[in-house]
Amino acid sequence: MNSIKTYQLQYILLAILLIFFFLLNISLGSVKIPLRDILNILMGHSIEKESWQYIIVNYRLPKAFTAILVGGGLSLSGVLMQTLFRNPLAGPFVLGISSGASLGVALLIMGSSLFVGTFASFLVSGFSIAMAATIGSFLVLLSIIVVAHRIKDTMALLIIGLMFGSITTAVVSVLSYFTSKESLQQYIFWSFGSLGNLSWTQLALLSGLFLLGVFITIAVLKPLNAFLLGENYARSMGIQLKKSRFLIILAASILAGGITAFAGPIAFIGLAVPHLTRQLFKSQNHHVLVPATILFGAILMLICDTISQLPTSEYSLPINAITSIVGAPVVIWLLVRKRKMVF
Amino acid sequence: MGELVAVVGANGIGKSTLLRTLANVQNRLSGEIKVKSKELKRYSPVQLAREISVVLTEHIPAKNLSVIEVIALGRQPYTNWIGSLSEIDKEKVKEVISLVGLDTLQHKNCFELSDGQLQRVMIARALAQDTSIILLDEPTTHLDIYHKAYILKLLKTIAKKTGKAILFSTHEIDLAIQLCDKMLILDKNETTFDEPCHLISKGSFQNLFPKDLISFNNETGTFKINK
């Protein structure tokens, strides 16, 4: 079996790229700040312009860290789902987790338009949106786990997840049909995804969820590798199917649900990054694949975020559109060039 | 010690069901299963994985695993919680690769292999699991007559060399008669278990299938189409 040592060079390369794009990400924006000052701020020195320091510490740094967590977490979630369902089209959202979050947010934003005045604006603050998304994705996650416990067939679970997704999407459509223009707009803005709205407290919470997801994944690395041979072989090698499946779903859901709650439903990354990683590392061994995917996802998300803030302009584009516009051609190019998918 | 045993019988008689039940992949309908005089249900999953390994008819989903990676996965019941291979595990994998004759193929990917080669890889994986019993569900389907014979001969050699009990289901009754130590014949009315030559002299193969189309020739040990 290939071990991590075999891929030392690639890991070092990825780590360098990550640092490079991290620095690039925080040095670009609507306000020009010289790199020397940025490094000074990062080192903890104070600089002359307090406004620059404020921008870096309270806006750009949390956003860059959010990008790393979102990219890494969604990609890891994608690997877990693709291995569990043995399906290259599976991603973090196949089980309807993002639809659940969307439903929560839709209920909050569109439902609160029934109230008027200050109470409504209190309801639709950034924090309550995150709460609604968390509750929504958690409820879907809960029903998936209940169903997963009763159903033996993993493929049936996949279909049920898709059905959950359809139901919640339909309810959101009905809600948006009856809601006011302003609420609809607000909902659509949320669905574009955003990395920039997190405070340091929220970022700490997101990091906690991310680490929890990673720890559970480490605990199921062995079953994940066994699942490469299919469930029956895995069982014959002493893997406890139900327990492993439960933990894999739990890890993927915590990652995808937590990220959607704080950053909105971000498409594409979770589906594509695992494929990109497999092309680069040519390994299916999860010991190699898991750390590589997290690094790769974080880098790609940083790049997408750098592009979306349209350097030197005052506008920033919806991150959800950028991930697909940047990422999809890369995947198409890789598959066409190699003419074969590594899965 | 070390016996090669074939399970034969008509389609739908329950060969696969029997093997799957023995491997604890599906629950038994009735009766008792004992492995080394201990009730099957009393084994923990890992303990059982150290006693029984399987070769199934299903294809493995991850086709781009290399041969050596698939075989190394067979060491899972022995590896630590994270699944990294110890020196003993690596030694065992090497030993199995040379036993099954996969030295030249070990770094190829599974999608590059022929059906016969792939079947050898799956047998090697089961061997790497280092169990006293190996169960194989129709290991010779989709293979040409040469590779059918090759796989069965390989199983026979493995049984003799390693002292393992190898039980496989098959439709190649004539090949099985030539190679197996014992055969289990599943039939609607009775189940017989004996050495192939005794089974022939008892006429056990005569009633295996309806006589209107094919009949068993006791002298050649093969089935012939009635003309």
Coordinates of C-alpha atoms in Angstrom, one line a residue:
Chain A
M1 CA 0.0 0.0 0.0
N2 CA 1.2 3.5 -0.8
S3 CA 1.9 5.4 2.4
I4 CA 2.0 9.1 3.1
K5 CA 5.8 9.1 2.7
T6 CA 5.5 8.2 -1.0
Y7 CA 3.7 11.5 -1.5
Q8 CA 5.9 13.7 0.6
L9 CA 6.8 15.9 -2.4
Q10 CA 3.2 16.5 -3.3
Y11 CA 2.3 17.3 0.3
I12 CA 5.1 19.9 0.6
L13 CA 4.0 21.4 -2.7
L14 CA 0.4 21.7 -1.5
A15 CA 1.4 23.2 1.8
I16 CA 3.5 25.9 -0.1
L17 CA 0.6 26.6 -2.4
L18 CA -1.7 26.9 0.6
I19 CA 0.5 29.5 2.3
F20 CA 1.0 31.4 -1.0
F21 CA -2.7 31.7 -1.8
F22 CA -3.4 32.5 1.8
L23 CA -1.1 35.5 1.7
L24 CA -2.4 36.5 -1.8
N25 CA -5.9 36.3 -0.5
I26 CA -5.4 38.6 2.4
S27 CA -3.2 41.1 0.4
L28 CA -5.8 41.7 -2.3
G29 CA -9.0 43.6 -1.8
S30 CA -10.7 46.9 -2.5
V31 CA -8.2 48.7 -0.2
K32 CA -4.5 48.4 -1.2
I33 CA -2.3 47.4 1.7
P34 CA 1.4 46.8 1.1
L35 CA 2.6 43.3 1.7
R36 CA 5.2 44.5 4.3
D37 CA 2.5 46.0 6.4
I38 CA 0.4 42.9 6.1
L39 CA 3.3 40.7 7.3
N40 CA 3.8 43.2 10.2
I41 CA 0.2 42.8 11.2
L42 CA 0.4 39.1 11.0
M43 CA 3.5 39.1 13.2
G44 CA 1.5 41.1 15.8
H45 CA 3.3 44.4 15.3
S46 CA 1.1 47.5 15.1
I47 CA 1.4 49.7 12.1
E48 CA 0.7 53.4 11.5
K49 CA -2.7 53.1 9.8
E50 CA -5.2 51.7 12.2
S51 CA -7.8 51.3 9.5
W52 CA -5.6 48.8 7.7
Q53 CA -5.0 46.8 10.8
Y54 CA -8.8 46.7 11.3
I55 CA -9.4 45.5 7.8
I56 CA -6.9 42.8 8.0
V57 CA -7.7 41.5 11.5
N58 CA -11.5 41.8 11.4
Y59 CA -12.3 41.3 7.8
R60 CA -9.6 39.6 5.6
L61 CA -8.1 37.2 8.1
P62 CA -11.4 35.7 9.3
K63 CA -12.5 35.4 5.6
A64 CA -9.3 33.6 4.6
F65 CA -9.6 31.2 7.5
T66 CA -13.3 30.6 6.6
A67 CA -12.3 29.9 3.1
I68 CA -9.8 27.3 4.3
L69 CA -12.3 25.6 6.6
V70 CA -15.1 25.7 4.0
G71 CA -12.9 24.4 1.2
G72 CA -11.3 21.7 3.3
G73 CA -14.4 20.6 5.1
L74 CA -16.7 20.4 2.0
S75 CA -14.0 18.4 0.1
L76 CA -13.5 16.0 2.9
S77 CA -17.3 15.5 3.2
G78 CA -17.3 14.8 -0.5
V79 CA -14.7 12.1 -0.2
L80 CA -16.7 10.4 2.6
M81 CA -19.9 10.4 0.6
Q82 CA -18.2 9.2 -2.6
T83 CA -16.6 6.3 -0.8
L84 CA -19.7 5.4 1.2
F85 CA -22.0 5.4 -1.8
R86 CA -19.4 4.1 -4.2
N87 CA -20.6 6.8 -6.6
P88 CA -18.5 9.4 -8.3
L89 CA -21.4 11.8 -8.5
A90 CA -22.0 11.9 -4.7
G91 CA -21.0 15.0 -2.9
P92 CA -21.5 16.5 0.5
F93 CA -25.1 17.5 -0.3
V94 CA -26.5 14.2 -1.7
L95 CA -28.2 13.5 1.6
G96 CA -30.2 16.7 1.4
I97 CA -28.2 18.5 4.0
S98 CA -28.0 21.8 2.1
S99 CA -31.6 21.6 1.2
G100 CA -32.4 21.2 4.9
A101 CA -30.3 24.3 5.6
S102 CA -32.1 26.2 2.8
L103 CA -35.4 25.3 4.2
G104 CA -34.5 26.5 7.7
V105 CA -33.3 29.8 6.2
A106 CA -36.2 30.2 3.9
L107 CA -38.6 29.6 6.8
L108 CA -36.8 32.3 8.8
I109 CA -36.4 35.0 6.2
M110 CA -39.8 34.5 4.4
G111 CA -41.7 33.6 7.5
S112 CA -40.4 36.6 9.4
S113 CA -41.8 39.0 6.8
L114 CA -45.1 38.3 8.5
F115 CA -43.8 40.3 11.5
V116 CA -43.2 44.0 11.1
G117 CA -40.7 46.5 12.4
T118 CA -37.8 45.9 14.7
F119 CA -38.7 42.4 15.6
A120 CA -38.4 41.3 12.0
S121 CA -35.0 42.9 11.6
F122 CA -33.9 41.2 14.8
L123 CA -35.0 37.8 13.4
V124 CA -33.1 38.2 10.2
S125 CA -29.7 39.0 11.5
G126 CA -26.6 37.0 10.4
F127 CA -26.5 35.0 13.6
S128 CA -30.1 33.8 13.4
I129 CA -29.7 32.8 9.8
A130 CA -26.8 30.6 10.8
M131 CA -29.0 29.2 13.6
A132 CA -31.9 28.5 11.2
A133 CA -29.5 26.8 8.7
T134 CA -28.0 24.7 11.5
I135 CA -31.4 23.6 12.7
G136 CA -32.6 22.8 9.2
S137 CA -29.5 20.7 8.2
F138 CA -29.5 19.1 11.6
L139 CA -33.1 17.9 11.3
V140 CA -32.4 16.5 7.8
L141 CA -29.3 14.8 9.2
L142 CA -31.3 13.4 12.1
S143 CA -34.0 11.9 9.8
I144 CA -31.2 10.5 7.5
I145 CA -29.6 8.8 10.5
V146 CA -32.9 7.3 11.7
V147 CA -33.5 6.0 8.2
A148 CA -29.9 4.7 7.9
H149 CA -30.4 2.7 11.0
R150 CA -33.4 1.0 9.7
I151 CA -32.3 0.4 6.1
K152 CA -29.7 -2.1 5.1
D153 CA -29.1 -1.0 1.5
T154 CA -26.8 1.9 1.2
M155 CA -28.1 2.7 -2.3
A156 CA -31.7 3.0 -1.0
L157 CA -30.3 5.5 1.5
L158 CA -28.9 7.6 -1.4
I159 CA -32.3 7.7 -3.1
I160 CA -34.0 8.6 0.2
G161 CA -31.5 11.4 0.7
L162 CA -32.3 12.8 -2.8
M163 CA -36.0 12.6 -2.0
F164 CA -35.5 14.6 1.2
G165 CA -33.7 17.1 -0.9
S166 CA -36.6 17.3 -3.4
I167 CA -39.2 17.8 -0.7
T168 CA -37.3 20.6 1.0
T169 CA -36.6 22.3 -2.3
A170 CA -40.2 22.1 -3.2
V171 CA -41.3 23.6 0.2
V172 CA -38.8 26.5 -0.4
S173 CA -40.4 27.1 -3.8
V174 CA -43.8 27.3 -2.4
L175 CA -42.6 29.7 0.3
S176 CA -40.9 31.9 -2.2
Y177 CA -44.0 32.0 -4.3
F178 CA -46.0 33.6 -1.5
T179 CA -43.3 35.8 0.0
S180 CA -42.5 39.5 -0.5
K181 CA -39.9 40.8 -3.0
E182 CA -37.5 41.9 -0.3
S183 CA -37.5 38.6 1.6
L184 CA -37.0 36.7 -1.6
Q185 CA -34.0 38.8 -2.5
Q186 CA -32.6 38.3 0.9
Y187 CA -33.0 34.6 0.6
I188 CA -31.4 34.5 -2.8
F189 CA -28.4 36.5 -1.5
W190 CA -28.0 33.9 1.3
S191 CA -28.1 31.1 -1.3
F192 CA -25.2 32.8 -3.2
G193 CA -23.0 31.8 -0.3
S194 CA -20.6 34.1 1.5
L195 CA -17.3 33.7 3.3
G196 CA -17.1 37.2 4.7
N197 CA -19.7 37.4 7.4
L198 CA -18.1 35.4 10.2
S199 CA -17.0 37.0 13.4
W200 CA -14.0 35.4 15.3
T201 CA -16.5 33.7 17.6
Q202 CA -18.4 32.2 14.8
L203 CA -15.1 31.2 13.2
A204 CA -14.1 29.4 16.4
L205 CA -17.4 27.5 16.4
L206 CA -16.9 26.5 12.7
S207 CA -13.3 25.4 13.5
G208 CA -14.7 23.2 16.3
L209 CA -17.2 21.5 13.9
F210 CA -14.4 21.1 11.3
L211 CA -12.1 19.4 13.8
L212 CA -14.9 17.2 15.0
G213 CA -15.6 16.1 11.5
V214 CA -11.8 15.4 10.9
F215 CA -11.5 13.4 14.1
I216 CA -14.4 11.2 13.3
T217 CA -13.0 10.7 9.8
I218 CA -9.6 9.6 11.3
A219 CA -11.5 7.1 13.4
V220 CA -13.1 5.5 10.3
L221 CA -10.1 5.5 8.0
K222 CA -9.8 1.8 8.2
P223 CA -13.4 1.0 7.4
L224 CA -13.2 3.7 4.6
N225 CA -10.4 1.7 3.0
A226 CA -12.3 -1.6 3.4
F227 CA -15.4 0.0 1.7
L228 CA -13.3 0.3 -1.4
L229 CA -13.9 -3.4 -1.9
G230 CA -17.6 -3.1 -1.4
E231 CA -19.7 -3.7 1.7
N232 CA -19.7 -7.5 1.6
Y233 CA -16.0 -7.7 1.5
A234 CA -15.7 -5.1 4.2
R235 CA -18.0 -7.1 6.5
S236 CA -16.0 -10.3 5.7
M237 CA -12.9 -8.5 6.9
G238 CA -14.4 -7.8 10.3
I239 CA -15.8 -4.3 9.7
Q240 CA -18.9 -3.4 11.6
L241 CA -21.1 -2.1 8.8
K242 CA -23.8 -0.2 10.7
K243 CA -21.4 1.5 13.1
S244 CA -19.0 2.6 10.3
R245 CA -21.7 3.8 8.0
F246 CA -23.2 5.8 10.9
L247 CA -19.9 7.4 11.7
I248 CA -19.2 8.3 8.1
I249 CA -22.6 9.9 7.6
L250 CA -22.2 11.7 10.9
A251 CA -18.8 13.2 9.9
A252 CA -19.9 14.2 6.5
S253 CA -23.1 15.8 7.8
I254 CA -21.4 17.7 10.6
L255 CA -18.9 19.1 8.0
A256 CA -21.5 19.9 5.3
G257 CA -24.2 21.1 7.7
G258 CA -21.9 23.3 9.8
I259 CA -20.3 24.9 6.7
T260 CA -23.7 25.5 5.0
A261 CA -25.0 27.1 8.2
F262 CA -22.2 29.7 8.3
A263 CA -21.3 30.2 4.7
G264 CA -24.4 29.3 2.8
P265 CA -24.8 26.4 0.3
I266 CA -21.5 26.4 -1.6
A267 CA -21.7 24.2 -4.7
F268 CA -19.2 22.2 -6.6
I269 CA -16.2 22.1 -4.3
G270 CA -17.3 19.0 -2.4
L271 CA -18.0 17.1 -5.6
A272 CA -15.0 18.1 -7.7
V273 CA -12.0 18.4 -5.3
P274 CA -12.0 14.7 -4.5
H275 CA -11.7 13.9 -8.2
L276 CA -9.0 16.5 -8.7
T277 CA -7.1 15.0 -5.8
R278 CA -7.4 11.5 -7.1
Q279 CA -5.9 12.6 -10.4
L280 CA -2.9 14.2 -8.7
F281 CA -2.2 11.5 -6.1
K282 CA -3.3 8.5 -8.1
S283 CA -4.3 6.7 -4.9
Q284 CA -7.5 5.5 -3.4
N285 CA -5.9 4.9 0.0
H286 CA -7.8 7.2 2.4
H287 CA -4.6 7.7 4.5
V288 CA -3.2 9.6 1.5
L289 CA -6.5 10.9 0.1
V290 CA -8.0 12.5 3.2
P291 CA -5.2 15.0 4.1
A292 CA -4.6 15.7 0.4
T293 CA -8.2 16.5 -0.2
I294 CA -8.4 18.9 2.7
L295 CA -5.3 20.8 1.5
F296 CA -6.5 20.9 -2.1
G297 CA -10.0 22.0 -1.1
A298 CA -8.6 24.8 1.1
I299 CA -6.4 26.0 -1.8
L300 CA -9.1 26.0 -4.4
M301 CA -11.5 27.9 -2.1
L302 CA -8.8 30.5 -1.4
I303 CA -8.3 31.0 -5.1
C304 CA -12.1 31.2 -5.8
D305 CA -12.5 33.8 -3.0
T306 CA -9.5 35.8 -4.3
I307 CA -11.2 35.9 -7.7
S308 CA -14.6 36.7 -6.3
Q309 CA -13.6 39.8 -4.5
L310 CA -12.5 41.2 -7.9
P311 CA -9.1 42.6 -6.9
T312 CA -8.9 46.4 -6.7
S313 CA -12.6 46.9 -7.3
E314 CA -15.3 47.6 -4.8
Y315 CA -17.6 44.8 -6.0
S316 CA -17.4 41.2 -5.0
L317 CA -19.1 38.4 -6.9
P318 CA -21.2 35.6 -5.3
I319 CA -18.7 32.9 -4.3
N320 CA -21.1 30.1 -5.2
A321 CA -21.0 31.2 -8.9
I322 CA -17.2 31.5 -8.9
T323 CA -16.5 28.0 -7.5
S324 CA -18.4 26.5 -10.4
I325 CA -17.1 28.9 -13.1
V326 CA -13.5 28.3 -12.0
G327 CA -13.7 24.7 -11.0
A328 CA -15.9 23.0 -13.6
P329 CA -13.6 23.8 -16.6
V330 CA -10.7 22.4 -14.6
V331 CA -12.4 19.1 -14.0
I332 CA -13.6 18.9 -17.6
W333 CA -10.1 19.6 -18.9
L334 CA -8.6 17.0 -16.6
L335 CA -11.0 14.3 -17.6
V336 CA -10.8 15.0 -21.3
R337 CA -7.0 15.1 -21.2
K338 CA -6.7 11.9 -19.2
R339 CA -9.7 10.3 -21.0
K340 CA -10.2 8.2 -17.9
M341 CA -11.6 8.9 -14.5
V342 CA -9.7 7.7 -11.6
F343 CA -12.4 6.4 -9.2
Chain B
M1 CA -4.9 -31.7 6.3
G2 CA -6.0 -29.2 3.8
E3 CA -9.0 -30.1 1.6
L4 CA -10.6 -28.7 -1.5
V5 CA -14.4 -29.2 -1.4
A6 CA -16.8 -28.3 -4.1
V7 CA -20.5 -27.5 -3.6
V8 CA -22.5 -28.5 -6.7
G9 CA -26.2 -28.5 -7.5
A10 CA -28.7 -27.1 -10.0
N11 CA -29.4 -23.4 -10.3
G12 CA -31.5 -22.1 -7.4
I13 CA -30.9 -25.0 -5.1
G14 CA -29.1 -22.8 -2.6
K15 CA -25.4 -23.0 -3.1
S16 CA -24.8 -19.3 -2.8
T17 CA -27.2 -19.1 0.1
L18 CA -25.3 -21.8 1.9
L19 CA -21.9 -20.1 1.4
R20 CA -23.3 -16.7 2.4
T21 CA -24.8 -18.1 5.5
L22 CA -21.5 -19.9 6.4
A23 CA -19.7 -16.6 5.9
N24 CA -22.2 -14.8 8.2
V25 CA -23.1 -12.4 5.4
Q26 CA -26.7 -13.4 5.8
N27 CA -28.6 -14.9 8.8
R28 CA -29.2 -18.6 9.0
L29 CA -32.8 -19.9 8.6
S30 CA -32.4 -22.7 11.1
G31 CA -29.8 -25.2 12.5
E32 CA -26.4 -24.6 13.9
I33 CA -23.1 -23.4 12.4
K34 CA -20.0 -24.2 14.3
V35 CA -16.5 -23.0 13.4
K36 CA -13.8 -25.0 15.3
S37 CA -16.6 -26.3 17.6
K38 CA -17.6 -22.8 18.5
E39 CA -21.0 -21.3 17.6
L40 CA -20.6 -18.9 14.6
K41 CA -22.7 -16.2 16.3
R42 CA -20.4 -16.1 19.3
Y43 CA -17.4 -14.9 17.2
S44 CA -16.8 -11.2 17.2
P45 CA -16.6 -9.7 13.7
V46 CA -12.8 -9.5 13.8
Q47 CA -12.4 -13.0 15.3
L48 CA -14.5 -14.4 12.6
A49 CA -12.6 -12.4 9.9
R50 CA -9.5 -14.3 11.2
E51 CA -11.2 -17.7 10.7
I52 CA -13.2 -17.3 7.4
S53 CA -12.3 -15.3 4.3
V54 CA -14.4 -15.1 1.1
V55 CA -14.2 -14.6 -2.6
L56 CA -17.5 -13.2 -3.9
T57 CA -19.0 -13.0 -7.3
E58 CA -19.5 -9.3 -7.1
H59 CA -16.9 -6.9 -8.7
I60 CA -15.0 -4.6 -6.4
P61 CA -16.2 -1.0 -6.9
A62 CA -12.7 0.7 -6.8
K63 CA -11.2 -0.5 -10.0
N64 CA -8.1 1.6 -9.9
L65 CA -6.7 0.0 -6.7
S66 CA -3.5 -1.7 -7.5
V67 CA -3.1 -5.5 -7.1
I68 CA -0.9 -5.1 -4.1
E69 CA -3.3 -2.6 -2.5
V70 CA -6.2 -5.1 -2.8
I71 CA -4.2 -7.9 -1.4
A72 CA -2.9 -5.7 1.5
L73 CA -6.5 -4.8 2.4
G74 CA -6.9 -8.5 3.3
R75 CA -4.7 -7.8 6.3
Q76 CA -7.3 -5.6 7.9
P77 CA -8.3 -8.0 10.6
Y78 CA -4.7 -7.8 11.9
T79 CA -3.9 -4.2 11.4
N80 CA -4.2 -1.5 14.1
W81 CA -7.2 0.9 14.6
I82 CA -6.1 3.1 11.7
G83 CA -5.2 0.3 9.4
S84 CA -1.5 0.7 8.8
L85 CA 0.6 -2.3 7.8
S86 CA 3.2 -3.8 10.1
E87 CA 6.3 -5.6 8.9
I88 CA 4.6 -8.9 9.5
D89 CA 1.7 -7.8 7.4
K90 CA 4.0 -6.7 4.5
E91 CA 5.9 -10.0 4.7
K92 CA 2.6 -11.9 4.6
V93 CA 1.4 -10.0 1.5
K94 CA 4.7 -10.7 -0.3
E95 CA 4.5 -14.4 0.6
V96 CA 0.9 -14.6 -0.8
I97 CA 1.8 -12.7 -4.0
S98 CA 4.5 -15.3 -4.8
L99 CA 2.3 -18.2 -3.8
V100 CA -0.4 -17.1 -6.3
G101 CA 2.2 -16.1 -8.9
L102 CA 1.3 -12.4 -9.1
D103 CA 4.8 -11.0 -8.9
T104 CA 4.8 -9.4 -12.3
L105 CA 1.3 -8.0 -11.9
Q106 CA 1.5 -6.6 -8.4
H107 CA 1.7 -2.9 -9.3
K108 CA -0.9 -3.0 -12.1
N109 CA -4.3 -1.5 -11.5
C110 CA -7.3 -3.8 -11.3
F111 CA -9.0 -2.5 -14.4
E112 CA -5.9 -3.5 -16.5
L113 CA -6.4 -7.2 -15.6
S114 CA -8.2 -10.0 -17.3
D115 CA -11.0 -11.8 -15.5
G116 CA -8.7 -14.7 -14.8
Q117 CA -6.0 -12.5 -13.3
L118 CA -8.6 -10.6 -11.3
Q119 CA -9.9 -13.8 -9.8
R120 CA -6.3 -14.7 -8.8
V121 CA -6.0 -11.3 -7.1
M122 CA -9.2 -11.9 -5.1
I123 CA -8.0 -15.4 -4.1
A124 CA -4.7 -13.8 -3.0
R125 CA -6.6 -11.2 -0.9
A126 CA -8.5 -14.0 0.8
L127 CA -5.2 -15.8 1.4
A128 CA -3.6 -12.7 2.9
Q129 CA -6.5 -12.7 5.5
D130 CA -4.7 -15.9 6.8
T131 CA -7.9 -17.8 7.7
S132 CA -8.3 -21.5 8.3
I133 CA -11.3 -21.5 6.0
I134 CA -11.8 -19.9 2.5
L135 CA -15.2 -19.7 0.9
L136 CA -15.5 -19.0 -2.8
D137 CA -18.8 -18.3 -4.6
E138 CA -18.5 -19.6 -8.2
P139 CA -14.8 -18.6 -8.6
T140 CA -14.7 -20.0 -12.2
T141 CA -17.6 -18.2 -13.9
H142 CA -16.7 -16.0 -16.9
L143 CA -13.5 -17.8 -17.4
D144 CA -12.4 -20.0 -20.4
I145 CA -11.8 -23.7 -19.9
Y146 CA -8.1 -23.2 -19.4
H147 CA -8.4 -20.6 -16.7
K148 CA -11.2 -22.6 -15.0
A149 CA -8.8 -25.5 -14.7
Y150 CA -6.0 -23.1 -13.7
I151 CA -8.0 -21.5 -10.9
L152 CA -9.2 -24.9 -9.5
K153 CA -5.7 -26.3 -9.7
L154 CA -4.4 -23.3 -7.9
L155 CA -7.0 -23.8 -5.2
K156 CA -5.9 -27.4 -4.9
T157 CA -2.3 -26.4 -4.6
I158 CA -3.1 -23.8 -1.9
A159 CA -5.1 -26.3 0.1
K160 CA -2.3 -28.8 0.1
K161 CA 0.5 -26.2 0.7
T162 CA -1.2 -24.2 3.5
G163 CA -3.4 -26.8 5.1
K164 CA -6.5 -24.6 4.7
A165 CA -10.1 -25.8 4.1
I166 CA -11.3 -24.4 0.8
L167 CA -15.0 -24.6 0.0
F168 CA -16.3 -23.4 -3.3
S169 CA -19.5 -23.5 -5.3
T170 CA -19.3 -24.4 -8.9
H171 CA -21.2 -25.5 -12.1
E172 CA -18.0 -27.2 -13.5
I173 CA -19.0 -30.6 -12.2
D174 CA -16.6 -32.5 -14.5
L175 CA -13.6 -30.4 -13.5
A176 CA -14.5 -30.6 -9.8
I177 CA -14.7 -34.4 -10.0
Q178 CA -11.2 -34.5 -11.3
L179 CA -9.7 -32.2 -8.8
C180 CA -11.6 -32.0 -5.5
D181 CA -11.0 -34.1 -2.4
K182 CA -14.6 -34.1 -1.4
M183 CA -17.9 -32.9 -3.0
L184 CA -21.1 -31.7 -1.5
I185 CA -24.1 -32.4 -3.8
L186 CA -27.2 -30.3 -3.0
D187 CA -30.4 -31.8 -4.3
K188 CA -34.1 -31.4 -3.6
N189 CA -34.4 -34.7 -1.9
E190 CA -31.1 -35.4 -0.3
T191 CA -27.7 -33.8 0.3
T192 CA -24.7 -36.1 -0.2
F193 CA -21.1 -35.4 0.9
D194 CA -18.3 -37.8 -0.1
E195 CA -15.2 -38.3 -2.3
P196 CA -15.9 -37.8 -6.0
C197 CA -15.2 -41.5 -7.0
H198 CA -17.6 -42.8 -4.3
L199 CA -20.2 -40.3 -5.4
I200 CA -19.9 -41.6 -9.0
S201 CA -20.2 -45.2 -8.0
K202 CA -23.2 -44.4 -5.8
G203 CA -24.8 -42.7 -8.9
S204 CA -25.3 -39.4 -7.1
F205 CA -24.8 -37.3 -10.2
Q206 CA -27.5 -39.2 -12.2
N207 CA -30.4 -37.5 -10.4
L208 CA -28.9 -34.1 -10.3
F209 CA -30.7 -32.8 -13.3
P210 CA -33.9 -33.9 -15.2
K211 CA -33.0 -36.8 -17.4
D212 CA -34.9 -35.6 -20.5
L213 CA -32.0 -33.5 -21.8
I214 CA -28.6 -34.5 -20.3
S215 CA -27.3 -37.6 -18.7
F216 CA -24.2 -38.4 -16.7
N217 CA -21.6 -40.8 -18.0
N218 CA -20.1 -42.8 -15.1
E219 CA -17.0 -43.9 -17.1
T220 CA -15.9 -40.5 -18.4
G221 CA -17.3 -38.5 -15.4
T222 CA -19.0 -36.0 -17.6
F223 CA -22.4 -34.9 -18.7
K224 CA -23.6 -35.6 -22.3
I225 CA -26.5 -34.1 -24.2
N226 CA -29.0 -36.8 -25.2
K227 CA -29.3 -37.1 -28.9

